[in-house]
């Protein structure tokens, strides 16, 4: 029996086992998907043990290890290499670990219905998820501007430098304390929270106050638990005519891509339809109950 799992800290909010274990059952495999919560101080010792275990065949990597895992990869997929962050590990035919990134696909897919409206983007955070978001957005021809807010401006500058070859898009950054304070966001069509602020353990926290947005704007929180983060609640309280998207569809689509990397096939259609019923790929809504 092969073992798969998610590696991160903390993992109390993770629903990944509820996605992958039923998917394995759908294709009649007895493989198992588990949580592997690792204290950052013990990362090197623990990750070494996991990767040496012959039963280990694949992992998802989440906060805060998407960049820290890079030295443990024998090679990177083109997407992971370009993004500079890994969210999926898989063994190759020689038993070596290959780093992949499916976050970018998971992020961009729910935005398909909005793609013609999104030209200027504001991103809170500058970690591995933010890197995947920028990579995904730069694949869209209509994007004109991407601005990153972060406490550590150097990390944001590193993302800008990594994608500086996209001269047709204005890339910029700004110091922001990520404490929920307001930032002039009226000019942006898409505001994305890539930080963990607002998740289960920090559900009363806010990275940025989304106010004075233009009608038709989209607020997107990569957090899926809770489904209605404080960021999304404030967005619909302070604005009219906007859309909101939580992290659930991104989780499903990136998980399906990880599953494909491990098994050769994406989530079975029957299971995918249960996760995203009625063809609703975005779970977006201009009226979020608060």
mmCIF file of C-alpha atoms in Angstrom:
data_model
loop_
_atom_site.group_PDB
_atom_site.id
_atom_site.type_symbol
_atom_site.label_atom_id
_atom_site.label_comp_id
_atom_site.label_asym_id
_atom_site.label_seq_id
_atom_site.Cartn_x
_atom_site.Cartn_y
_atom_site.Cartn_z
ATOM 1 C CA UNK A 1 0.000 0.000 0.000
ATOM 2 C CA UNK A 2 1.391 3.375 -1.034
ATOM 3 C CA UNK A 3 1.249 6.316 1.348
ATOM 4 C CA UNK A 4 0.447 9.868 0.253
ATOM 5 C CA UNK A 5 -0.184 12.898 2.396
ATOM 6 C CA UNK A 6 0.013 16.585 3.115
ATOM 7 C CA UNK A 7 3.004 18.182 4.842
ATOM 8 C CA UNK A 8 2.634 21.522 6.602
ATOM 9 C CA UNK A 9 2.148 23.361 9.875
ATOM 10 C CA UNK A 10 -0.455 23.711 11.213
ATOM 11 C CA UNK A 11 -2.797 21.222 9.529
ATOM 12 C CA UNK A 12 -5.872 21.393 11.741
ATOM 13 C CA UNK A 13 -7.779 23.106 8.920
ATOM 14 C CA UNK A 14 -6.725 20.751 6.123
ATOM 15 C CA UNK A 15 -9.462 18.883 4.253
ATOM 16 C CA UNK A 16 -7.087 17.237 1.768
ATOM 17 C CA UNK A 17 -7.546 13.697 3.185
ATOM 18 C CA UNK A 18 -11.299 14.045 2.615
ATOM 19 C CA UNK A 19 -10.572 14.724 -1.066
ATOM 20 C CA UNK A 20 -7.894 12.166 -1.873
ATOM 21 C CA UNK A 21 -8.940 9.105 0.119
ATOM 22 C CA UNK A 22 -12.404 8.878 -1.523
ATOM 23 C CA UNK A 23 -10.761 9.502 -4.908
ATOM 24 C CA UNK A 24 -8.470 6.511 -4.339
ATOM 25 C CA UNK A 25 -11.538 4.417 -3.457
ATOM 26 C CA UNK A 26 -13.269 5.545 -6.676
ATOM 27 C CA UNK A 27 -10.436 4.049 -8.716
ATOM 28 C CA UNK A 28 -10.324 0.967 -6.456
ATOM 29 C CA UNK A 29 -6.923 1.640 -4.941
ATOM 30 C CA UNK A 30 -6.169 0.925 -1.303
ATOM 31 C CA UNK A 31 -3.573 3.684 -1.046
ATOM 32 C CA UNK A 32 -3.948 6.076 1.863
ATOM 33 C CA UNK A 33 -3.593 9.850 2.250
ATOM 34 C CA UNK A 34 -2.594 11.227 5.659
ATOM 35 C CA UNK A 35 -1.681 14.439 7.453
ATOM 36 C CA UNK A 36 1.975 14.948 8.368
ATOM 37 C CA UNK A 37 2.171 18.014 10.584
ATOM 38 C CA UNK A 38 5.794 19.037 11.092
ATOM 39 C CA UNK A 39 7.040 21.649 13.522
ATOM 40 C CA UNK A 40 9.191 24.026 11.450
ATOM 41 C CA UNK A 41 12.045 23.602 13.943
ATOM 42 C CA UNK A 42 12.121 19.874 13.207
ATOM 43 C CA UNK A 43 11.537 20.077 9.461
ATOM 44 C CA UNK A 44 14.890 18.793 8.219
ATOM 45 C CA UNK A 45 14.882 15.710 10.442
ATOM 46 C CA UNK A 46 11.236 14.805 9.856
ATOM 47 C CA UNK A 47 11.154 15.413 6.117
ATOM 48 C CA UNK A 48 14.227 13.251 5.677
ATOM 49 C CA UNK A 49 12.474 10.355 7.421
ATOM 50 C CA UNK A 50 9.340 10.707 5.334
ATOM 51 C CA UNK A 51 11.130 10.876 2.010
ATOM 52 C CA UNK A 52 13.263 7.817 2.790
ATOM 53 C CA UNK A 53 10.250 5.664 3.674
ATOM 54 C CA UNK A 54 9.704 3.258 0.736
ATOM 55 C CA UNK A 55 5.929 3.433 1.235
ATOM 56 C CA UNK A 56 5.938 7.192 0.612
ATOM 57 C CA UNK A 57 4.925 7.887 -2.982
ATOM 58 C CA UNK A 58 3.604 11.435 -3.012
ATOM 59 C CA UNK A 59 2.971 14.498 -0.898
ATOM 60 C CA UNK A 60 1.248 17.823 -1.033
ATOM 61 C CA UNK A 61 3.280 20.645 0.506
ATOM 62 C CA UNK A 62 1.558 23.578 2.163
ATOM 63 C CA UNK A 63 2.406 26.532 4.407
ATOM 64 C CA UNK A 64 5.145 27.153 5.449
ATOM 65 C CA UNK A 65 7.244 24.655 3.454
ATOM 66 C CA UNK A 66 6.538 25.329 -0.253
ATOM 67 C CA UNK A 67 9.939 26.933 -0.741
ATOM 68 C CA UNK A 68 11.788 25.095 2.022
ATOM 69 C CA UNK A 69 11.147 21.761 0.270
ATOM 70 C CA UNK A 70 13.079 22.769 -2.868
ATOM 71 C CA UNK A 71 16.497 21.352 -1.827
ATOM 72 C CA UNK A 72 14.905 17.929 -1.287
ATOM 73 C CA UNK A 73 13.788 17.662 -4.919
ATOM 74 C CA UNK A 74 16.031 15.864 -7.407
ATOM 75 C CA UNK A 75 14.462 17.975 -10.124
ATOM 76 C CA UNK A 76 11.562 20.357 -10.683
ATOM 77 C CA UNK A 77 8.788 20.450 -13.251
ATOM 78 C CA UNK A 78 8.940 23.488 -15.573
ATOM 79 C CA UNK A 79 6.061 25.121 -13.655
ATOM 80 C CA UNK A 80 7.616 24.557 -10.234
ATOM 81 C CA UNK A 81 10.989 25.786 -11.473
ATOM 82 C CA UNK A 82 9.455 28.969 -12.880
ATOM 83 C CA UNK A 83 7.355 29.623 -9.795
ATOM 84 C CA UNK A 84 10.101 28.762 -7.328
ATOM 85 C CA UNK A 85 7.757 26.848 -5.052
ATOM 86 C CA UNK A 86 6.528 23.255 -4.799
ATOM 87 C CA UNK A 87 3.133 22.033 -3.595
ATOM 88 C CA UNK A 88 3.325 18.462 -4.938
ATOM 89 C CA UNK A 89 6.037 15.818 -4.609
ATOM 90 C CA UNK A 90 6.058 12.606 -6.619
ATOM 91 C CA UNK A 91 8.555 9.792 -7.128
ATOM 92 C CA UNK A 92 9.836 9.245 -10.634
ATOM 93 C CA UNK A 93 10.595 5.851 -12.211
ATOM 94 C CA UNK A 94 13.983 5.830 -10.486
ATOM 95 C CA UNK A 95 12.507 6.540 -7.073
ATOM 96 C CA UNK A 96 13.747 10.132 -6.942
ATOM 97 C CA UNK A 97 11.561 12.988 -5.740
ATOM 98 C CA UNK A 98 10.295 15.455 -8.338
ATOM 99 C CA UNK A 99 8.802 18.801 -7.318
ATOM 100 C CA UNK A 100 5.646 19.990 -9.094
ATOM 101 C CA UNK A 101 3.299 22.928 -8.681
ATOM 102 C CA UNK A 102 -0.449 22.575 -9.223
ATOM 103 C CA UNK A 103 -1.406 25.664 -7.185
ATOM 104 C CA UNK A 104 -1.300 27.928 -10.224
ATOM 105 C CA UNK A 105 -3.831 25.746 -12.083
ATOM 106 C CA UNK A 106 -6.057 25.486 -9.028
ATOM 107 C CA UNK A 107 -6.011 29.253 -8.590
ATOM 108 C CA UNK A 108 -6.733 30.315 -12.156
ATOM 109 C CA UNK A 109 -9.468 27.819 -13.091
ATOM 110 C CA UNK A 110 -12.226 29.411 -10.929
ATOM 111 C CA UNK A 111 -11.489 32.773 -12.579
ATOM 112 C CA UNK A 112 -12.375 31.596 -16.089
ATOM 113 C CA UNK A 113 -15.771 33.312 -16.043
ATOM 114 C CA UNK A 114 -14.145 36.605 -14.978
ATOM 115 C CA UNK A 115 -11.036 36.537 -17.160
ATOM 116 C CA UNK A 116 -12.050 39.327 -19.559
ATOM 117 C CA UNK A 117 -12.725 41.746 -16.682
ATOM 118 C CA UNK A 118 -9.523 41.298 -14.709
ATOM 119 C CA UNK A 119 -6.717 43.669 -15.663
ATOM 120 C CA UNK A 120 -5.304 45.074 -12.413
ATOM 121 C CA UNK A 121 -4.569 42.802 -9.464
ATOM 122 C CA UNK A 122 -3.706 43.420 -5.799
ATOM 123 C CA UNK A 123 -2.103 40.527 -3.878
ATOM 124 C CA UNK A 124 -1.663 40.328 -0.100
ATOM 125 C CA UNK A 125 1.314 38.140 0.822
ATOM 126 C CA UNK A 126 4.559 37.094 -0.857
ATOM 127 C CA UNK A 127 5.014 33.401 -0.074
ATOM 128 C CA UNK A 128 4.912 30.316 -2.257
ATOM 129 C CA UNK A 129 1.190 30.687 -2.953
ATOM 130 C CA UNK A 130 1.676 34.279 -4.091
ATOM 131 C CA UNK A 131 4.358 33.097 -6.515
ATOM 132 C CA UNK A 132 1.906 30.602 -8.029
ATOM 133 C CA UNK A 133 -0.785 33.292 -8.277
ATOM 134 C CA UNK A 134 1.540 35.670 -10.141
ATOM 135 C CA UNK A 135 2.650 32.874 -12.483
ATOM 136 C CA UNK A 136 -0.971 31.985 -13.250
ATOM 137 C CA UNK A 137 -2.038 35.580 -13.850
ATOM 138 C CA UNK A 138 0.870 36.266 -16.185
ATOM 139 C CA UNK A 139 -0.428 33.493 -18.418
ATOM 140 C CA UNK A 140 -3.517 35.656 -19.043
ATOM 141 C CA UNK A 141 -3.105 38.110 -21.906
ATOM 142 C CA UNK A 142 -5.315 40.856 -20.476
ATOM 143 C CA UNK A 143 -3.446 41.387 -17.189
ATOM 144 C CA UNK A 144 -1.904 44.875 -17.077
ATOM 145 C CA UNK A 145 -0.785 45.371 -13.478
ATOM 146 C CA UNK A 146 0.060 43.228 -10.442
ATOM 147 C CA UNK A 147 0.817 44.898 -7.110
ATOM 148 C CA UNK A 148 2.004 42.905 -4.073
ATOM 149 C CA UNK A 149 1.580 43.923 -0.434
ATOM 150 C CA UNK A 150 3.717 42.299 2.250
ATOM 151 C CA UNK A 151 5.382 42.926 5.589
ATOM 152 C CA UNK A 152 8.724 41.825 4.165
ATOM 153 C CA UNK A 153 9.139 43.928 1.048
ATOM 154 C CA UNK A 154 12.264 41.998 0.045
ATOM 155 C CA UNK A 155 10.226 38.815 -0.440
ATOM 156 C CA UNK A 156 7.815 40.712 -2.676
ATOM 157 C CA UNK A 157 10.726 42.197 -4.626
ATOM 158 C CA UNK A 158 12.096 38.696 -5.193
ATOM 159 C CA UNK A 159 8.819 37.676 -6.859
ATOM 160 C CA UNK A 160 8.928 40.744 -9.080
ATOM 161 C CA UNK A 161 12.509 39.969 -10.070
ATOM 162 C CA UNK A 162 11.613 36.354 -10.842
ATOM 163 C CA UNK A 163 9.008 37.492 -13.360
ATOM 164 C CA UNK A 164 10.706 40.644 -14.634
ATOM 165 C CA UNK A 165 10.807 39.233 -18.164
ATOM 166 C CA UNK A 166 7.099 40.077 -18.495
ATOM 167 C CA UNK A 167 7.752 43.662 -19.523
ATOM 168 C CA UNK A 168 4.193 44.103 -20.790
ATOM 169 C CA UNK A 169 2.812 43.835 -17.232
ATOM 170 C CA UNK A 170 3.479 46.426 -14.526
ATOM 171 C CA UNK A 171 4.830 44.571 -11.490
ATOM 172 C CA UNK A 172 5.222 46.479 -8.232
ATOM 173 C CA UNK A 173 5.194 46.031 -4.477
ATOM 174 C CA UNK A 174 4.627 48.011 -1.317
ATOM 175 C CA UNK A 175 5.212 47.566 2.399
ATOM 176 C CA UNK A 176 2.001 46.732 4.226
ATOM 177 C CA UNK A 177 1.709 45.503 7.833
ATOM 178 C CA UNK A 178 -0.931 42.915 6.841
ATOM 179 C CA UNK A 179 -2.937 43.827 9.906
ATOM 180 C CA UNK A 180 -6.256 44.488 8.219
ATOM 181 C CA UNK A 181 -5.574 48.161 7.614
ATOM 182 C CA UNK A 182 -6.899 49.839 4.517
ATOM 183 C CA UNK A 183 -5.012 50.150 1.256
ATOM 184 C CA UNK A 184 -6.293 52.138 -1.704
ATOM 185 C CA UNK A 185 -7.769 49.332 -3.754
ATOM 186 C CA UNK A 186 -10.352 51.060 -5.950
ATOM 187 C CA UNK A 187 -8.246 50.771 -9.086
ATOM 188 C CA UNK A 188 -7.947 46.981 -8.802
ATOM 189 C CA UNK A 189 -10.275 44.470 -10.463
ATOM 190 C CA UNK A 190 -9.035 41.509 -8.411
ATOM 191 C CA UNK A 191 -7.887 41.447 -4.772
ATOM 192 C CA UNK A 192 -6.304 38.183 -3.597
ATOM 193 C CA UNK A 193 -5.411 37.096 -0.065
ATOM 194 C CA UNK A 194 -2.589 34.538 -0.166
ATOM 195 C CA UNK A 195 -1.745 34.815 3.556
ATOM 196 C CA UNK A 196 -3.003 32.443 6.312
ATOM 197 C CA UNK A 197 -4.672 35.386 8.070
ATOM 198 C CA UNK A 198 -8.347 34.504 8.409
ATOM 199 C CA UNK A 199 -7.890 30.720 8.611
ATOM 200 C CA UNK A 200 -9.259 28.579 11.438
ATOM 201 C CA UNK A 201 -6.609 29.497 13.993
ATOM 202 C CA UNK A 202 -6.661 33.161 12.922
ATOM 203 C CA UNK A 203 -10.284 33.527 11.848
ATOM 204 C CA UNK A 204 -10.600 37.005 13.367
ATOM 205 C CA UNK A 205 -7.537 38.280 11.486
ATOM 206 C CA UNK A 206 -7.540 40.291 8.299
ATOM 207 C CA UNK A 207 -4.612 40.873 5.935
ATOM 208 C CA UNK A 208 -6.144 43.838 4.123
ATOM 209 C CA UNK A 209 -9.422 45.712 4.397
ATOM 210 C CA UNK A 210 -11.180 45.366 0.997
ATOM 211 C CA UNK A 211 -13.105 48.599 0.642
ATOM 212 C CA UNK A 212 -14.245 50.960 -2.135
ATOM 213 C CA UNK A 213 -13.973 48.385 -4.884
ATOM 214 C CA UNK A 214 -15.522 49.015 -8.269
ATOM 215 C CA UNK A 215 -18.651 47.027 -9.233
ATOM 216 C CA UNK A 216 -17.630 43.840 -10.983
ATOM 217 C CA UNK A 217 -14.436 43.468 -8.946
ATOM 218 C CA UNK A 218 -13.509 40.058 -7.500
ATOM 219 C CA UNK A 219 -12.231 39.318 -3.997
ATOM 220 C CA UNK A 220 -10.497 35.942 -3.808
ATOM 221 C CA UNK A 221 -9.330 34.329 -0.573
ATOM 222 C CA UNK A 222 -7.136 31.238 -0.927
ATOM 223 C CA UNK A 223 -8.359 30.103 2.510
ATOM 224 C CA UNK A 224 -11.134 27.501 2.367
ATOM 225 C CA UNK A 225 -11.640 26.835 6.075
ATOM 226 C CA UNK A 226 -13.623 28.739 7.213
ATOM 227 C CA UNK A 227 -15.554 29.150 3.973
ATOM 228 C CA UNK A 228 -16.602 32.693 4.861
ATOM 229 C CA UNK A 229 -13.420 34.378 5.982
ATOM 230 C CA UNK A 230 -13.413 37.805 7.573
ATOM 231 C CA UNK A 231 -11.809 39.130 4.375
ATOM 232 C CA UNK A 232 -14.747 37.956 2.233
ATOM 233 C CA UNK A 233 -17.325 39.070 4.787
ATOM 234 C CA UNK A 234 -15.869 42.590 4.867
ATOM 235 C CA UNK A 235 -15.706 42.630 1.075
ATOM 236 C CA UNK A 236 -19.464 42.168 0.637
ATOM 237 C CA UNK A 237 -20.300 44.420 3.585
ATOM 238 C CA UNK A 238 -18.291 47.320 2.203
ATOM 239 C CA UNK A 239 -18.990 46.950 -1.518
ATOM 240 C CA UNK A 240 -21.861 46.296 -3.902
ATOM 241 C CA UNK A 241 -21.869 44.407 -7.173
ATOM 242 C CA UNK A 242 -18.673 42.455 -6.521
ATOM 243 C CA UNK A 243 -17.966 38.731 -6.630
ATOM 244 C CA UNK A 244 -16.197 36.683 -3.991
ATOM 245 C CA UNK A 245 -14.385 33.352 -4.266
ATOM 246 C CA UNK A 246 -13.071 31.313 -1.371
ATOM 247 C CA UNK A 247 -10.290 28.743 -1.515
ATOM 248 C CA UNK A 248 -12.464 25.646 -1.934
ATOM 249 C CA UNK A 249 -12.466 25.451 -5.751
ATOM 250 C CA UNK A 250 -8.736 26.147 -5.832
ATOM 251 C CA UNK A 251 -8.194 23.310 -3.345
ATOM 252 C CA UNK A 252 -10.251 20.938 -5.482
ATOM 253 C CA UNK A 253 -8.580 21.806 -8.789
ATOM 254 C CA UNK A 254 -5.033 21.749 -7.464
ATOM 255 C CA UNK A 255 -5.764 18.477 -5.648
ATOM 256 C CA UNK A 256 -7.126 16.960 -8.846
ATOM 257 C CA UNK A 257 -3.923 17.911 -10.658
ATOM 258 C CA UNK A 258 -1.800 16.422 -7.858
ATOM 259 C CA UNK A 259 -3.860 13.237 -8.070
ATOM 260 C CA UNK A 260 -3.165 13.133 -11.812
ATOM 261 C CA UNK A 261 0.576 13.490 -11.216
ATOM 262 C CA UNK A 262 0.479 10.524 -8.810
ATOM 263 C CA UNK A 263 -1.949 8.211 -10.609
ATOM 264 C CA UNK A 264 -1.998 9.291 -14.252
ATOM 265 C CA UNK A 265 -5.617 10.451 -14.069
ATOM 266 C CA UNK A 266 -7.344 13.469 -12.524
ATOM 267 C CA UNK A 267 -10.160 13.130 -9.991
ATOM 268 C CA UNK A 268 -12.890 10.795 -11.309
ATOM 269 C CA UNK A 269 -15.745 12.778 -12.837
ATOM 270 C CA UNK A 270 -18.280 11.404 -10.362
ATOM 271 C CA UNK A 271 -16.170 12.542 -7.418
ATOM 272 C CA UNK A 272 -15.365 15.908 -9.011
ATOM 273 C CA UNK A 273 -19.080 16.539 -9.569
ATOM 274 C CA UNK A 274 -19.728 15.908 -5.889
ATOM 275 C CA UNK A 275 -17.057 18.424 -4.939
ATOM 276 C CA UNK A 276 -18.162 21.064 -7.457
ATOM 277 C CA UNK A 277 -21.907 20.436 -7.935
ATOM 278 C CA UNK A 278 -23.957 21.869 -10.794
ATOM 279 C CA UNK A 279 -20.850 22.812 -12.721
ATOM 280 C CA UNK A 280 -20.083 25.575 -10.227
ATOM 281 C CA UNK A 281 -16.330 25.763 -10.567
ATOM 282 C CA UNK A 282 -15.829 28.968 -8.632
ATOM 283 C CA UNK A 283 -18.263 28.982 -5.717
ATOM 284 C CA UNK A 284 -18.244 32.713 -6.384
ATOM 285 C CA UNK A 285 -21.140 34.862 -5.332
ATOM 286 C CA UNK A 286 -22.039 38.528 -5.299
ATOM 287 C CA UNK A 287 -24.222 37.853 -2.265
ATOM 288 C CA UNK A 288 -22.341 36.103 0.515
ATOM 289 C CA UNK A 289 -24.409 35.464 3.629
ATOM 290 C CA UNK A 290 -22.695 36.967 6.659
#
